[in-house]
Amino acid sequence: MTISPFRGLREHWDRTPLRVRLVASVMLLLTVALVLTSVANVTALRDYLTERMDDDLRERLASDSIGVMIESRSNQVMLSQYIVYLVADDEVSMHRAGYPIERVPVLTAQTLFDQRTIPFTVPSADGRINWRVLAETREDPTRPGVEVILAIGTPTTEVETTVARFVWIGLLVGAAVLAGMAGVGVALVRATLNPLKEIERTATSIAAGNMSQRVPAWHPRTEVGRLSKAINVMLGQIETALAAREASEERALTSEERMRRFVADASHELRTPLTTVRGFSELYRHRGEVPPEEAAELMQRIEAEAIRMGLLVEDLLLLARLDQQRPFDWHQVDLLSVAADTVSAAQVMADGRTIELYTEGGPFLVRGDDLRLRQVLSNLTTNAIRHTPTGTNIEVGLRSDGDFVEMTVRDDGPGMTQEQVERVFERFYRADKARSRSAGGTGLGLAIVAALVAAHSGEITAVSAPGEGAEFTVRLRLDPDVHTGTDEEDDDDDES
């Protein structure tokens, strides 16, 4: 199969760098323009000089000296640089003004007759010189009524020399212009394509992993400016997508790790009461006859562990529902009522601890699930009671702060270390494992609090130091309907 040369040329052209193609295209167009301009100028110059030569021949042909030559049939009156032909009785006589015979054209009577009144160019006999000849018909003054043909010619050497010199000058000037324009074109193309080099360097850096790189911005009305804007938008979207993917992968890994730890902790927490129940059951079975009072004690312990397992399972189910973001029963909740009921219930099991409620500002209306918000405050107060000694003062506070409501549980107990504060909301974490398990805690109370607060779009913080007590603060947004209702009431008062 024969490959077309044009196809090979096209493939070679496609492999050529853009800057080379641009410069080559511009130079080709410039060369064509210079050639066409030079051809037009040379043609115009040749025509102009030839026209002047023809005018000169007409003037010489009309001069008196030519008439005298016809009458005398002599070449003594012949002007230099000219040749004269006289055709009479079909005979041609030539007066060549000193030119060698081989340097002048040989013309017949028929040729002169056919070309009369129209200037024409003919070569010399040896072909080395061209002549411009003009012929016309005249009456022979020596023989009235008889016409003769008179022709005059001059060499075109001067015209051809002038045109050749003009051509050489045009070639030199054109070559200089092409060389200069090539240099300027290369510089301009390089400067114009510099933004593309910047884009190339940026793309290389991004390919190496630096997704924060961006293409420099140029004027948006230029092609490069629009290209750089589009590339930067694309890079921003890619970076966002990659960041989202990395965050998703990190969340998945974190969730998986948390799930492993959660399953392990849950298994451990469930194993303890199950082991206890199994142990007491085997003890009861192996002893056979057991006194009623001892049997009651064994059943009481089994029941306590079963209750503890039930609480643990309930907490686990609640956390699972929160992880699945199941909907709550949303409506307006008065945190003052929630706090008052929680404090009253906590005072019953305070066991020598003082629990007080204080408020600052108001109202304390938020949008949420009443049951879950009660569970938040109940878990916080229960946690304070469970981890503080008898005689501890516990304060439950409510404070309105602009568009937010802060609910605080503070105690002056033994407090926690910074490490314990950082991990206090982790699932199954216990600052004092021995005390917590003996008190019946599952290690999920504060984790549930954090999850419930997050589900209400709130924030919870813990502040504590050894020997300085602990303070838990829940920050929730005030119900927007509170402001609307207040404004409407003010408007009604103004109208009344």
PDB file of N, CA and C in Angstrom, residues 27 69 79 92 106 128 206 270 302 304 363 404 461:
ATOM      1  N   MET A  27       5.630  33.152   8.593  1.00  0.00           N
ATOM      2  CA  MET A  27       6.711  33.397   7.636  1.00  0.00           C
ATOM      3  C   MET A  27       6.284  33.010   6.223  1.00  0.00           C
ATOM      4  N   MET A  69      16.318  61.744 -43.531  1.00  0.00           N
ATOM      5  CA  MET A  69      16.937  60.478 -43.887  1.00  0.00           C
ATOM      6  C   MET A  69      16.151  59.789 -45.004  1.00  0.00           C
ATOM      7  N   LEU A  79      20.761  59.059 -35.551  1.00  0.00           N
ATOM      8  CA  LEU A  79      21.109  59.293 -34.158  1.00  0.00           C
ATOM      9  C   LEU A  79      21.763  58.053 -33.576  1.00  0.00           C
ATOM     10  N   VAL A  92      14.183  46.162 -47.719  1.00  0.00           N
ATOM     11  CA  VAL A  92      14.456  46.695 -46.378  1.00  0.00           C
ATOM     12  C   VAL A  92      15.885  47.190 -46.337  1.00  0.00           C
ATOM     13  N   VAL A 106      17.057  41.139 -37.197  1.00  0.00           N
ATOM     14  CA  VAL A 106      16.824  41.024 -38.638  1.00  0.00           C
ATOM     15  C   VAL A 106      15.319  40.967 -38.850  1.00  0.00           C
ATOM     16  N   ARG A 128      21.380  38.042 -27.869  1.00  0.00           N
ATOM     17  CA  ARG A 128      21.967  38.549 -26.627  1.00  0.00           C
ATOM     18  C   ARG A 128      21.351  39.871 -26.189  1.00  0.00           C
ATOM     19  N   ILE A 206       0.528  19.302  39.546  1.00  0.00           N
ATOM     20  CA  ILE A 206      -0.689  18.636  40.024  1.00  0.00           C
ATOM     21  C   ILE A 206      -0.575  17.132  39.837  1.00  0.00           C
ATOM     22  N   LEU A 270     -21.210  -6.848  77.913  1.00  0.00           N
ATOM     23  CA  LEU A 270     -22.267  -7.849  78.050  1.00  0.00           C
ATOM     24  C   LEU A 270     -21.752  -9.144  78.665  1.00  0.00           C
ATOM     25  N   ILE A 302     -29.006 -11.951  90.265  1.00  0.00           N
ATOM     26  CA  ILE A 302     -29.266 -12.281  88.852  1.00  0.00           C
ATOM     27  C   ILE A 302     -30.160 -11.222  88.218  1.00  0.00           C
ATOM     28  N   ALA A 304     -30.447  -8.080  89.125  1.00  0.00           N
ATOM     29  CA  ALA A 304     -29.699  -6.829  88.974  1.00  0.00           C
ATOM     30  C   ALA A 304     -28.827  -6.860  87.715  1.00  0.00           C
ATOM     31  N   PRO A 363     -36.679  33.837  77.479  1.00  0.00           N
ATOM     32  CA  PRO A 363     -37.203  32.489  77.721  1.00  0.00           C
ATOM     33  C   PRO A 363     -36.193  31.422  77.306  1.00  0.00           C
ATOM     34  N   PHE A 404     -29.199  31.844  71.513  1.00  0.00           N
ATOM     35  CA  PHE A 404     -28.877  30.516  72.026  1.00  0.00           C
ATOM     36  C   PHE A 404     -29.293  30.405  73.490  1.00  0.00           C
ATOM     37  N   THR A 461     -19.699  20.953  75.651  1.00  0.00           N
ATOM     38  CA  THR A 461     -18.300  21.085  76.052  1.00  0.00           C
ATOM     39  C   THR A 461     -18.155  20.640  77.493  1.00  0.00           C
TER      40      THR A 461
END
